[in-house]
């Protein structure tokens, strides 16, 4: 099992990170390769095609569909104003004319002599995307967007809700095992990314939203509180589009779990710096994990390239985190990787590893129940 | 590829959403047998984003366990020369969220339903069904298409020679939505038209430029007949050409395989259909995966498949809780667990889907969730597996339009001969008794039914193998794939606790004569091993039915299995006590009757 590998979450103090910023459909790129951009720089924009309206003109005028062209006063591609006639019958000697007004502003997209329908398209809606992180444009993806590169700290969370936000990091607790409660949050945290410890209470999160914190980063959160927050039970982990003022990123999981010491120390070290966070999570193919990105441009020269040394196997000495009961959330070091399958209490026969926890105790765990802590 | 007769070693993989499973089959003494299986986490996720990584890892495990060399670096050695290499490499896939489709038809209960059956039968997840009479306004349908971003659209509608207006309208809606595919922006969305042949010209005009349009035979050429084959085959082709080609690493994988990669559920369906047809029996199969649960059935020679897209044991585990409700999950848990703890545990499984239960309590909780996922998936299946609607000769088409009641379900639990379970929760349950109990509680079979599990979850690989080498697929299926759990006798009816339910008379292979009156509310297991049979006489008490009618005796030969001859005298419809203590006592008693869990 030389290739046995349990992907973990990345916690990198300094790395080169490349972020692709793509439009959902083709459009116009507004920056050039080499440009320095800040998180709120608009890098590309486009127009989403407008909504479509179908009008059955033939039936409204009481004519067969094949006669439609003879009554149309607008052709395919013509612009139309709301209320403007798109079709009109000739009437008797110019009298008793009937017409069909356009229900919207837009253009005539198509006219069908089979169904008698006219398709109208409303004006397009403009959309734009920003750079999300402070960095340098390293590639222009023609008509689609850009790649922005930055040097800095990169921390992946395990689950999040809420979209992209930026703000300065503020650490609101003294240690990684201290919960983030309402009393720890005050008005000075408006627009900031608030770092807590083991978990955030419901009141704590409410308070963060009340003071309009940009984000909250903590070890854990309770599922019933998530249900209150979203107004529904989350069935599948696809998030990021929630309409929340404050983005929430969990580094460990659900429940009360101390934030990994390394993660907490790193966030503490970056306190006061501007960070970009995103709660978007998708635990399916093409997995997306939430993240905290802290640009540190002055360290440009002291960093290795992105991804180098990042893909490695689980081996003796690897630092791991247990991700399932009964030692959920504990950190330890791999001391052995026996080849033989072993029986667990549940009687499952699994591949195991031996781990030494931080308190010195040892345990055999299914390999599937740990994840590597990646640097 | 070598000729059939020369094929001596085969490797087949199934890239699931969570794990990639590889099997090695070899020709041993003139017959094909499974040698070993290996597995590794699927690697469509970062940091690899390359499915072949997981495939190589799974094959490497096969190499380690069998000593048979398959890989030369990162290449599959072709062909086999004794202890090295393989003659055939095949794969199925459900990673990347599987194949996600939208289907459209004119009448919801007719062509739209046939289109849905074709898409499901081909192994896809049907995200939505559009129909002219589905009650939504055109702009709502357009919004829906844009929002869902399917991998593919199947458009049907109208019988050949019938009216074309409605199907053209549907085409207009699709054209107006100008749909973009889910994966990647660099290609056009595949659309298959399988409707009225007379509308082909119009459909081509509307969709030919905007989409990658394919035209196939009408899937409902006349009301009385479905012709799903051409649409199904086209879906498979396009799945390969368009969808898989976009998923990370699949282009490489497609270059390795000796036959097209099949969607996993399509492959499982094909092997289940083969069993039912070969043996002339009524079969239900279930595959409970990480993201989805598929149910397949063959009743009255009609094959049906449903996918419960968000019922699964890892990615979708939290959705089982949301859909079933926590009370329904917890009713199967024989100990007290605070709700907060349960909810957090389930969410943690959702965000770290590849973990396995280490403690016994975790295993019991997971198996409670599996029961509910099976129950919900089967409920959905029963309401879909119905006869063709709109075929009554006396009625006019306008009557059929207004016919809203669902057709008669084909699923008849009393007629069911064989129930086969597969998927991690059932195939990897530490004790087979646990798999048997999950199947019984989830499906509630009636009368006399054989139960089996896919021993190591290789129905997908055998399904794709059957397409190119039926002999190897069927030989391995019969000898190595199914683990027979035994035969279940479950009387239908209810009665007071402890009163007679059914009398069981059977002579066991060891010579023991059983003659026992089983009281209502109990379960029993009698030893009857794999390959053994016994003559059973089941005499139901008044008001109970084991297949011959209320109170009527059933005598038949029954087959054994690793669990044995199982009696479920808990009645149908089945209920659990509402009193907490009584409920826990019952669960423990039934588990003890099956010897399902270690003591303590």
Coordinates of N, CA, C and O in Angstrom, one line a residue, chain B residues 159-164 167-168 193 195-203 218:
Chain B
X159 N -46.6 10.1 -30.4 CA -46.4 8.8 -31.0 C -46.1 9.1 -32.5 O -46.4 10.2 -33.0
X160 N -45.4 8.1 -33.2 CA -45.1 8.4 -34.6 C -46.3 8.7 -35.4 O -47.3 7.9 -35.3
X161 N -46.3 9.7 -36.1 CA -47.4 10.1 -37.0 C -48.5 11.0 -36.3 O -49.4 11.4 -36.9
X162 N -48.3 11.2 -35.0 CA -49.2 12.0 -34.2 C -48.9 13.5 -34.3 O -48.1 13.9 -35.2
X163 N -49.6 14.3 -33.5 CA -49.4 15.7 -33.5 C -48.0 16.1 -33.1 O -47.3 15.4 -32.3
X164 N -47.4 17.2 -33.7 CA -46.1 17.5 -33.4 C -46.0 18.8 -32.6 O -45.0 19.2 -32.1
X167 N -44.6 18.6 -28.9 CA -43.1 18.3 -28.8 C -42.3 19.4 -29.3 O -41.2 19.7 -28.7
X168 N -42.8 20.1 -30.3 CA -42.0 21.3 -30.8 C -42.0 22.4 -29.7 O -41.0 23.1 -29.5
X193 N -33.1 13.3 -29.1 CA -34.5 13.4 -29.4 C -35.0 12.0 -29.7 O -34.5 11.4 -30.7
X195 N -38.6 11.3 -30.0 CA -40.1 11.4 -30.0 C -40.6 11.2 -31.4 O -39.9 10.6 -32.3
X196 N -41.8 11.7 -31.7 CA -42.5 11.6 -32.9 C -41.5 11.9 -34.1 O -40.9 13.0 -34.2
X197 N -41.4 10.9 -35.0 CA -40.4 11.1 -36.1 C -40.8 12.3 -37.0 O -39.9 12.9 -37.6
X198 N -42.1 12.6 -37.1 CA -42.5 13.7 -37.9 C -42.0 15.0 -37.5 O -42.0 16.0 -38.2
X199 N -41.6 15.1 -36.2 CA -41.1 16.4 -35.7 C -39.6 16.6 -35.7 O -39.1 17.6 -35.3
X200 N -38.9 15.6 -36.3 CA -37.5 15.6 -36.3 C -36.9 16.9 -37.0 O -36.0 17.5 -36.5
X201 N -37.5 17.3 -38.1 CA -37.0 18.4 -38.9 C -37.1 19.7 -38.0 O -36.2 20.5 -37.9
X202 N -38.3 19.9 -37.4 CA -38.5 21.1 -36.5 C -37.5 21.1 -35.4 O -36.9 22.1 -35.0
X203 N -37.3 19.9 -34.8 CA -36.4 19.8 -33.6 C -35.0 20.1 -34.0 O -34.3 20.8 -33.3
X218 N -38.2 6.7 -31.9 CA -39.2 7.1 -30.9 C -39.3 6.1 -29.8 O -39.4 4.9 -30.0

